[in-house]
Coordinates of C-alpha atoms and ligand atoms in Angstrom, one line a residue:
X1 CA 18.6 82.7 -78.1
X2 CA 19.2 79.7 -80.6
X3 CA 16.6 77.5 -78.2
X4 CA 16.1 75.2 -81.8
X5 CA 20.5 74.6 -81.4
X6 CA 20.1 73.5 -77.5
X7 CA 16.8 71.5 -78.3
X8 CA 18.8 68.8 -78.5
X9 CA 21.1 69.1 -75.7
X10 CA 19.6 65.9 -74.6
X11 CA 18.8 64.6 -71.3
X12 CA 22.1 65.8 -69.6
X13 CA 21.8 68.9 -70.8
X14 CA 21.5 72.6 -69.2
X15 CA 18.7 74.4 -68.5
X16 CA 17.4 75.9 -71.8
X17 CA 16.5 79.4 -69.8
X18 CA 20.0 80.0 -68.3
X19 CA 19.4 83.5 -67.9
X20 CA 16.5 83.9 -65.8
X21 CA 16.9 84.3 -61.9
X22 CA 16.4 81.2 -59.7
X23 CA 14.3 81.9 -56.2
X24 CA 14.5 80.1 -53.7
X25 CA 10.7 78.8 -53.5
X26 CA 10.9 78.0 -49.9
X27 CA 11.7 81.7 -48.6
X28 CA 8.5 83.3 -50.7
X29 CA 6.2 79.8 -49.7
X30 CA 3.0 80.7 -48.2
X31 CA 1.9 79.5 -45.0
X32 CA -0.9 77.2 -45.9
X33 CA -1.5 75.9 -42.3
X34 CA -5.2 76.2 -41.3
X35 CA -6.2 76.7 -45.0
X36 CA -9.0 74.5 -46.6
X37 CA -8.4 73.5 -50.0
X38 CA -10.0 71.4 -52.2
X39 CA -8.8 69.3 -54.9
X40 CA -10.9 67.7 -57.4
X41 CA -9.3 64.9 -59.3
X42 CA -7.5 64.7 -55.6
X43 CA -7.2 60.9 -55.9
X44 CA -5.6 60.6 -59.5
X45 CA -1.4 61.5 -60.5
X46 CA -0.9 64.9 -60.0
X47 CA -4.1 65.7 -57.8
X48 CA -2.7 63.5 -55.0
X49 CA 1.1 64.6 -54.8
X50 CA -0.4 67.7 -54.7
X51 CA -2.3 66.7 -51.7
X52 CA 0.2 65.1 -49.9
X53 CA 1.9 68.3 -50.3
X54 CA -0.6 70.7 -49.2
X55 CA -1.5 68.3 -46.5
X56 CA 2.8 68.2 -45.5
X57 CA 1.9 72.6 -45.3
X58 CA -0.6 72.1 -42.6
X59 CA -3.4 72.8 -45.1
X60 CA -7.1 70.9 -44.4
X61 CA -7.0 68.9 -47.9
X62 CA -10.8 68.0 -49.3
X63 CA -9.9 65.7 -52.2
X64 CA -12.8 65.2 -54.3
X65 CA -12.7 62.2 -57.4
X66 CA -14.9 60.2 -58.8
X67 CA -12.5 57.2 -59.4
X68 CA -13.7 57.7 -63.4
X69 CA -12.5 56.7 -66.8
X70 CA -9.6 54.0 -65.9
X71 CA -7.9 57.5 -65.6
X72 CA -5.2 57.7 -62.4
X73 CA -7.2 57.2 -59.3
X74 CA -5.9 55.1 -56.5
X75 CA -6.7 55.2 -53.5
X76 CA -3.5 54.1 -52.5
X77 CA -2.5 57.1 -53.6
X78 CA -3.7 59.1 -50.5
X79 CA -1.9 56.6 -48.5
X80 CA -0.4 58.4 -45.4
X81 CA -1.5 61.8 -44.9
X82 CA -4.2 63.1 -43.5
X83 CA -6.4 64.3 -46.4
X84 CA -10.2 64.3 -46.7
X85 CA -11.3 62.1 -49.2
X86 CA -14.7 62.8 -51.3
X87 CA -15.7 60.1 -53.5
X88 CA -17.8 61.8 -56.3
X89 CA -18.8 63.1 -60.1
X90 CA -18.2 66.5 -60.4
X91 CA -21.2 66.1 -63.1
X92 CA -23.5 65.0 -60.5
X93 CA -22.6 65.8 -56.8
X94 CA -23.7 69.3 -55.0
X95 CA -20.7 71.1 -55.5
X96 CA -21.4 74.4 -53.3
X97 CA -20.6 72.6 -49.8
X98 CA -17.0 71.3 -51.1
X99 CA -16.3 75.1 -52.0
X100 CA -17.6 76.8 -49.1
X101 CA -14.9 77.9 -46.6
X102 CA -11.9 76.8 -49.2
X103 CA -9.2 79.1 -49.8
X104 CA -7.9 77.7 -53.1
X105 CA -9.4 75.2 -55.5
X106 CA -6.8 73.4 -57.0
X107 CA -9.1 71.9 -60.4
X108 CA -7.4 69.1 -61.6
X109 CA -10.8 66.3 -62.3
X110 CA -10.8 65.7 -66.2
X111 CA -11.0 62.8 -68.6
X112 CA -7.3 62.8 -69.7
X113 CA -7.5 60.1 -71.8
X114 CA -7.1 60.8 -75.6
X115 CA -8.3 57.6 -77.0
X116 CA -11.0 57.7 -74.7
X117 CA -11.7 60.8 -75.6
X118 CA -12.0 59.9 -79.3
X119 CA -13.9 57.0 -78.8
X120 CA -16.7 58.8 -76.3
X121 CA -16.6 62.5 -76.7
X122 CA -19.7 63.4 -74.9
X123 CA -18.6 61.9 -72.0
X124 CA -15.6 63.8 -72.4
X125 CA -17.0 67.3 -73.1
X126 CA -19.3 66.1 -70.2
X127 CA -16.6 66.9 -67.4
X128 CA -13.9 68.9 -69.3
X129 CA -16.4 71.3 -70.2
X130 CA -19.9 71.0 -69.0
X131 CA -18.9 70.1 -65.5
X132 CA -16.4 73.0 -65.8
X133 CA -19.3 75.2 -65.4
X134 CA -21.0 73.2 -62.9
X135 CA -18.6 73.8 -60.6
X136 CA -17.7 77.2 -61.9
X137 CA -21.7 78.0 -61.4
X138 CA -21.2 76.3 -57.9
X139 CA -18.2 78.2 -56.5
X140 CA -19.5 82.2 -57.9
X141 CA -22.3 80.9 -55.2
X142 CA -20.2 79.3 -52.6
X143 CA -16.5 80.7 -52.8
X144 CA -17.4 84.3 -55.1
X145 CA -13.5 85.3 -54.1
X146 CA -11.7 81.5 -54.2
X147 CA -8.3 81.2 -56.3
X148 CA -8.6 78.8 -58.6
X149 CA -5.7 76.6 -60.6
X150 CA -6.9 74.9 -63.2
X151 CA -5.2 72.1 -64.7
X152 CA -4.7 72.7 -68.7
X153 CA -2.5 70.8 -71.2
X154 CA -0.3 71.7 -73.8
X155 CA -2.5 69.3 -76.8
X156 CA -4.9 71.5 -77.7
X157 CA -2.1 73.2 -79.7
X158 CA -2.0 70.6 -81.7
X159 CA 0.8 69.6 -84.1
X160 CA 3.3 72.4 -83.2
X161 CA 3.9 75.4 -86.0
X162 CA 7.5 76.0 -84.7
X163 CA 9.4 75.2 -81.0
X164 CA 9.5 75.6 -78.5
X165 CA 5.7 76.5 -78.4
X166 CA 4.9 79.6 -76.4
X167 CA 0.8 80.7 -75.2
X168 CA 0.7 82.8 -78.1
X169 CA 1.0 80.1 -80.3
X170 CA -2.2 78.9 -82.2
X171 CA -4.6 76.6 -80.8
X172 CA -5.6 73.8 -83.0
X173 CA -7.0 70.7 -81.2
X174 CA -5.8 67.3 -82.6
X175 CA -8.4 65.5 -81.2
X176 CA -12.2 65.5 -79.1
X177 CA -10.1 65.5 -75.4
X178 CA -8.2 68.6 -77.1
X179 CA -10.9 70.7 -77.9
X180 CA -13.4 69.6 -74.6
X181 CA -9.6 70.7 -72.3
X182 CA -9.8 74.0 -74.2
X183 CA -13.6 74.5 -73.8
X184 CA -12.8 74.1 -70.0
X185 CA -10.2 76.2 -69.6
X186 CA -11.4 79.4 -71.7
X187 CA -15.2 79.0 -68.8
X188 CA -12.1 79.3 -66.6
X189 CA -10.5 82.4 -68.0
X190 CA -14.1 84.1 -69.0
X191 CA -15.3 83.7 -64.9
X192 CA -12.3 85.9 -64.3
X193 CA -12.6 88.6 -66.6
X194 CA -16.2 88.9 -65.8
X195 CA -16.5 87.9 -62.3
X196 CA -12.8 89.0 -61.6
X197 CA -12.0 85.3 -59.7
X198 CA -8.3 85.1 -59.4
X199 CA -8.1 81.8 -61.6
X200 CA -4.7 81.1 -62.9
X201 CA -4.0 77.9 -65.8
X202 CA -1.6 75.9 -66.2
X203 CA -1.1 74.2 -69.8
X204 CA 1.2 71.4 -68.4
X205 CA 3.5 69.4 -70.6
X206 CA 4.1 65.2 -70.0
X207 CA 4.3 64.8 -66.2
X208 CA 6.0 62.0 -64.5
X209 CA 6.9 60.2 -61.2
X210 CA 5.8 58.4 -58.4
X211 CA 1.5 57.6 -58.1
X212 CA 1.4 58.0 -61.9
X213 CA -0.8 55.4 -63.9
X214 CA 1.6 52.4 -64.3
X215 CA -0.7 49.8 -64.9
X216 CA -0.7 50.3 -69.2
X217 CA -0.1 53.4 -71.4
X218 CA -3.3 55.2 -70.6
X219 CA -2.1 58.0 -68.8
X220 CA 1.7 58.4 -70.0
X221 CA 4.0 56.4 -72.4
X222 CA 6.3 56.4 -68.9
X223 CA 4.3 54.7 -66.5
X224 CA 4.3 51.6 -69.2
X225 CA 7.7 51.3 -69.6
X226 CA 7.8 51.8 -65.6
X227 CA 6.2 48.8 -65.1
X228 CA 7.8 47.1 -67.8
X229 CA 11.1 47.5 -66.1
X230 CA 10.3 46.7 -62.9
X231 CA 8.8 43.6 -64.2
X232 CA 12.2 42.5 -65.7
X233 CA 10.3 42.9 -69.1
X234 CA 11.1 45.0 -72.7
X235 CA 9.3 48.1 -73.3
X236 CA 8.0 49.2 -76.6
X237 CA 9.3 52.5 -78.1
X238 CA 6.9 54.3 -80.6
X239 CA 8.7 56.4 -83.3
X240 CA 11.5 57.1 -81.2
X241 CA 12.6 60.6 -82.7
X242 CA 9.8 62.9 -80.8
X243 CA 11.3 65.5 -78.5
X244 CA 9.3 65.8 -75.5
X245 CA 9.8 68.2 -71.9
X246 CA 9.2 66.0 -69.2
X247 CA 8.0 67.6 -65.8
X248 CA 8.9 65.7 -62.6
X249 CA 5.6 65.4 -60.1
X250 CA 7.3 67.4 -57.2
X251 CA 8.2 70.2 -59.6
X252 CA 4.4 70.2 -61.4
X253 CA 3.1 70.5 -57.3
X254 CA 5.5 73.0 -57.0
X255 CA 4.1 75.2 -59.9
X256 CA 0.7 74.6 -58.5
X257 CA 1.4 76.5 -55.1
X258 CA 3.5 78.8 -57.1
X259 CA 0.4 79.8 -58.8
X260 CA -1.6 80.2 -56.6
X261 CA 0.6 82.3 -53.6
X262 CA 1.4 84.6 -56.7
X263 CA -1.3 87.3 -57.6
X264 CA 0.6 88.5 -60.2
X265 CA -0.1 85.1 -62.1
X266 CA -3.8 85.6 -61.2
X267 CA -6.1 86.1 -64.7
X268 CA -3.4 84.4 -66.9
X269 CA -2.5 81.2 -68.6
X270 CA 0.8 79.7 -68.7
X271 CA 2.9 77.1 -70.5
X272 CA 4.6 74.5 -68.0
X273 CA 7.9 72.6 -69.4
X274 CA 10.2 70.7 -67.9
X275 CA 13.2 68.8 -68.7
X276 CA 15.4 69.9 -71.3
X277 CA 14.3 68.6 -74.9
X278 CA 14.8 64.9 -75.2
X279 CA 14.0 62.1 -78.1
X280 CA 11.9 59.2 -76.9
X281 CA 14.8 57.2 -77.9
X282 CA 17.0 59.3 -75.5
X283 CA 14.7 59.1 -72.7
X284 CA 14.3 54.7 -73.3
X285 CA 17.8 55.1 -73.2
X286 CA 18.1 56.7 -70.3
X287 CA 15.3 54.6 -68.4
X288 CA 17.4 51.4 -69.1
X289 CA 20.6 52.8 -68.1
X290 CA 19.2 53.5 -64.3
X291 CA 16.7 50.2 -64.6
X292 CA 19.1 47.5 -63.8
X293 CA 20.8 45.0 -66.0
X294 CA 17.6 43.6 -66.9
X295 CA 16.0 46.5 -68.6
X296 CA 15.8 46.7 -72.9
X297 CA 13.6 48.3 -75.3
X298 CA 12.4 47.4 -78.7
X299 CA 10.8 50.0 -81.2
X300 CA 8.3 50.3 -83.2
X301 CA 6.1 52.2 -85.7
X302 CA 3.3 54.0 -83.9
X303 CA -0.1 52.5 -84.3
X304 CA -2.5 53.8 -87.1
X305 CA -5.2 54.9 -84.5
X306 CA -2.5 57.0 -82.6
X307 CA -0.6 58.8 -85.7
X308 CA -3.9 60.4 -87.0
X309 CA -3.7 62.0 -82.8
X310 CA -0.6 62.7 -82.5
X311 CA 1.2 66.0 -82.0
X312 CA 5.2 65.1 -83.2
X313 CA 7.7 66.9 -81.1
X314 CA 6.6 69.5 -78.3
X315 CA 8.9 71.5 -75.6
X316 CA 7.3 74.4 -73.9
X317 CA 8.1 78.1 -73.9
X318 CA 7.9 78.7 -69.8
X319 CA 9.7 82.0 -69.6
X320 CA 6.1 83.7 -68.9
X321 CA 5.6 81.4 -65.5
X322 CA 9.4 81.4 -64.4
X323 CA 9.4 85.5 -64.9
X324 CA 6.5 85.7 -63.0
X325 CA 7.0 83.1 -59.9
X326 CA 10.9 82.3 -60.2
X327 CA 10.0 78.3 -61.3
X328 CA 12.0 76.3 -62.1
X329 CA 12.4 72.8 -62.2
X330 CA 14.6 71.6 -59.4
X331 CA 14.2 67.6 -60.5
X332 CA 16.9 66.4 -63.5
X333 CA 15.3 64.1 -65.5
X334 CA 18.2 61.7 -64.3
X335 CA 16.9 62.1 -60.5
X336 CA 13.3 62.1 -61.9
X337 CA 13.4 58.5 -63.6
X338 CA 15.5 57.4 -60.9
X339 CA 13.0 58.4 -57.9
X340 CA 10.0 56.9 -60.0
X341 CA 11.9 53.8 -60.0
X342 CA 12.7 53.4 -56.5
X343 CA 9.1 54.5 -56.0
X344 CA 7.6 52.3 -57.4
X345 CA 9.5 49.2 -56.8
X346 CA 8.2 48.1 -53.2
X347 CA 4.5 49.2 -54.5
X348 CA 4.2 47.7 -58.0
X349 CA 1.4 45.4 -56.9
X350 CA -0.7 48.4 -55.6
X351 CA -0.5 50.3 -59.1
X352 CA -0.9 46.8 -60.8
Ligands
NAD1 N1 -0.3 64.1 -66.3 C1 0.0 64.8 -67.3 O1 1.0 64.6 -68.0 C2 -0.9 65.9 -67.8 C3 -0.6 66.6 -68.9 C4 -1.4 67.7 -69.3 C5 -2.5 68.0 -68.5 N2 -2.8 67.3 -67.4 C6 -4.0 67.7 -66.7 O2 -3.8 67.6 -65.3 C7 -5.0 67.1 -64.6 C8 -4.6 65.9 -63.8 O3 -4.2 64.9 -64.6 P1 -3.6 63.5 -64.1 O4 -2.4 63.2 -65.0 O5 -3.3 63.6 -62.6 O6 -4.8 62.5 -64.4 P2 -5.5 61.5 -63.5 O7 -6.4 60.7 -64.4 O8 -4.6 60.8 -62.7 O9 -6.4 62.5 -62.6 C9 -7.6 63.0 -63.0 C10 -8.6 62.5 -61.9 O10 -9.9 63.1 -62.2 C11 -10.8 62.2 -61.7 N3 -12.1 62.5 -62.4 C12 -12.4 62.3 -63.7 N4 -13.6 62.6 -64.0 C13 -14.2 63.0 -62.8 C14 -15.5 63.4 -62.4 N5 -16.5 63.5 -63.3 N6 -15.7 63.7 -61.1 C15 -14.7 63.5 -60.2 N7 -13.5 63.1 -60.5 C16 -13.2 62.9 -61.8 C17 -10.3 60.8 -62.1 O11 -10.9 59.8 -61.3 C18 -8.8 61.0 -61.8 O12 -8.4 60.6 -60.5 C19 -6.0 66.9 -65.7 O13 -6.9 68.0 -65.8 C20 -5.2 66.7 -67.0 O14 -5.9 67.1 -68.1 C21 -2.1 66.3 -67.0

């Protein structure tokens, strides 16, 4: 397939895997009612939708966070379902009781921050890695036979050789928070080749939608220009020509029970995309069309401290992870960017 001729299809574009069969999730969807599952990084973006999902499937949901690193934690974010919330630091707290009894750790606590990363990398390496095989150490006592999803990212390829980007490609860390995401995911992959624990990763893409960090650029370019809209304000576009794969929330939970459910996924790491290909300038577009007459961007060169970090264009190779589960996304990027809005809205002040 020409995927580099449909990489820029754009936002209104087609899928990019048009070939591969589409399941209907909900008629292979395991019944998670009765299960305990725990969640660490359960308060932040993408622990708590998953949460709020699990807890929607009957599931007894242990969310475990440290509220840590101006990362996405809210308790707001937990707002409305009945989830057990743990506040504490994975590098510190007895882990062994939080694993005992659960079915399926869902491992999503890091320190996702780049800059931060950069600017304190033992702190980093501290949970991404070292606490990795705290809790790794913790659950071989507590949970030997526990699947385990662990939350990876797609920077520690670095600046990509060639797209899309498939798992074969080369890993080459552009930066500490790249090489300390690695570290933990490879203590992942080694406890299940010599322990044989069902542990699955996910190397997830640029995730967006509602409870994501809105409050400044931390956390994703989106949730800035989120609140910049809603605030009747300009954004700021940096660069403007890099192609990125957004994932909506719902379809990133989504993956995560996928995962899990799946045994044939069990032992391996995957890529997670999204969205068909789209230019940062294509998405502001596309954010200002469905804000409201109010909304406008500016652009501008990126700043020194992020160039020497950053990793151009990116769009996944999936096609391992849809073959094996039948994902897909369900969300257009359209409906995504449109949801987060009217998410967000009536709650700005709690995300402020
Ligand atoms: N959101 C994305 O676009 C994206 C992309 C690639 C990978 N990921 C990965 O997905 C996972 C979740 O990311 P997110 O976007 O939801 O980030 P997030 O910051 O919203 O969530 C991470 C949570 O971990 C918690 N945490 C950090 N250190 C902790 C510690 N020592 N003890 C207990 N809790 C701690 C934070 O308080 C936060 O709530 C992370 O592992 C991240 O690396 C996310």
């Amino acid at each position: 397939m020409d995927y580099q001729g449909s990489a820029l299809i754009g936002v209104q574009g087609q899928s990019p895997w048009p070939s591969l069969p589409v399941v209907d999730l909900e008629d292979n969807a395991m019944d998670w009612r009765g299960r305990k599952v725990l969640v660490t990084g359960g308060a932040g973006f993408l622990g708590s939708n998953l949460c709020h999902a699990l807890a929607g499937r009957g599931a007894r949901v242990v969310a475990l966070d440290g509220f840590l690193f101006g990362g996405g934690a809210n308790a707001a974010n937990l707002d409305g379902a009945d989830i057990e919330l743990v506040r504490a630091d994975i590098r510190e707290v007895d882990l062994r009781p939080l694993c005992e009894g659960a079915d399926v750790i869902f491992n999503l606590a890091a320190q996702t921050s780049h800059m931060g990363g950069q600017r304190d990398p033992l702190a980093d390496i501290a949970v991404n890695a070292v606490a990795q095989v705290r809790l790794i150490q913790a659950a071989r006592e507590a949970a030997p036979d526990t699947v385990v999803v662990h939350a990876s990212t797609r920077q520690f390829y670095g600046r990509p050789l060639h797209l899309p980007v498939n798992e074969e490609h080369p890993v080459n860390p552009p930066d500490a928070n790249g090489v300390s995401k690695f570290a933990g995911e490879q203590y992942w992959m080694i406890e299940h080749r010599t322990m044989n624990r069902p542990v699955v990763s996910l190397r997830l893409t640029n995730c967006y939608g509602p409870r994501l960090r809105i409050r400044d650029a931390r956390q994703a370019f989106l949730g800035i220009w989120i609140r910049a809209v809603l605030e009747g304000r300009p954004f700021e576009v940096w660069g403007g020509e890099q192609l990125r794969d957004l994932t909506y929330v719902d379809d990133v939970t989504d993956a995560f029970l996928l995962a899990a459910e799946t045994p044939a996924c069990h032992g391996r790491i995957f890529n997670l995309g999204g969205s068909p290909p789209a230019s940062l300038k294509q998405l502001a577009d596309l954010v200002v069309q469905l804000g409201g007459p109010d909304a406008s961007y500016t652009t501008r060169e990126f700043p020194a401290d992020r160039v020497r970090i950053d990793i151009g264009s990116y769009y996944a190779d999936d096609r391992a992870f849809r073959a094996a589960t039948g994902w897909a996304p369900r969300v257009s990027l359209e409906d995504g960017i449109q949801r987060s809005l009217e998410w967000f809205r009536p709650r700005l002040a709690m995300y402020l």
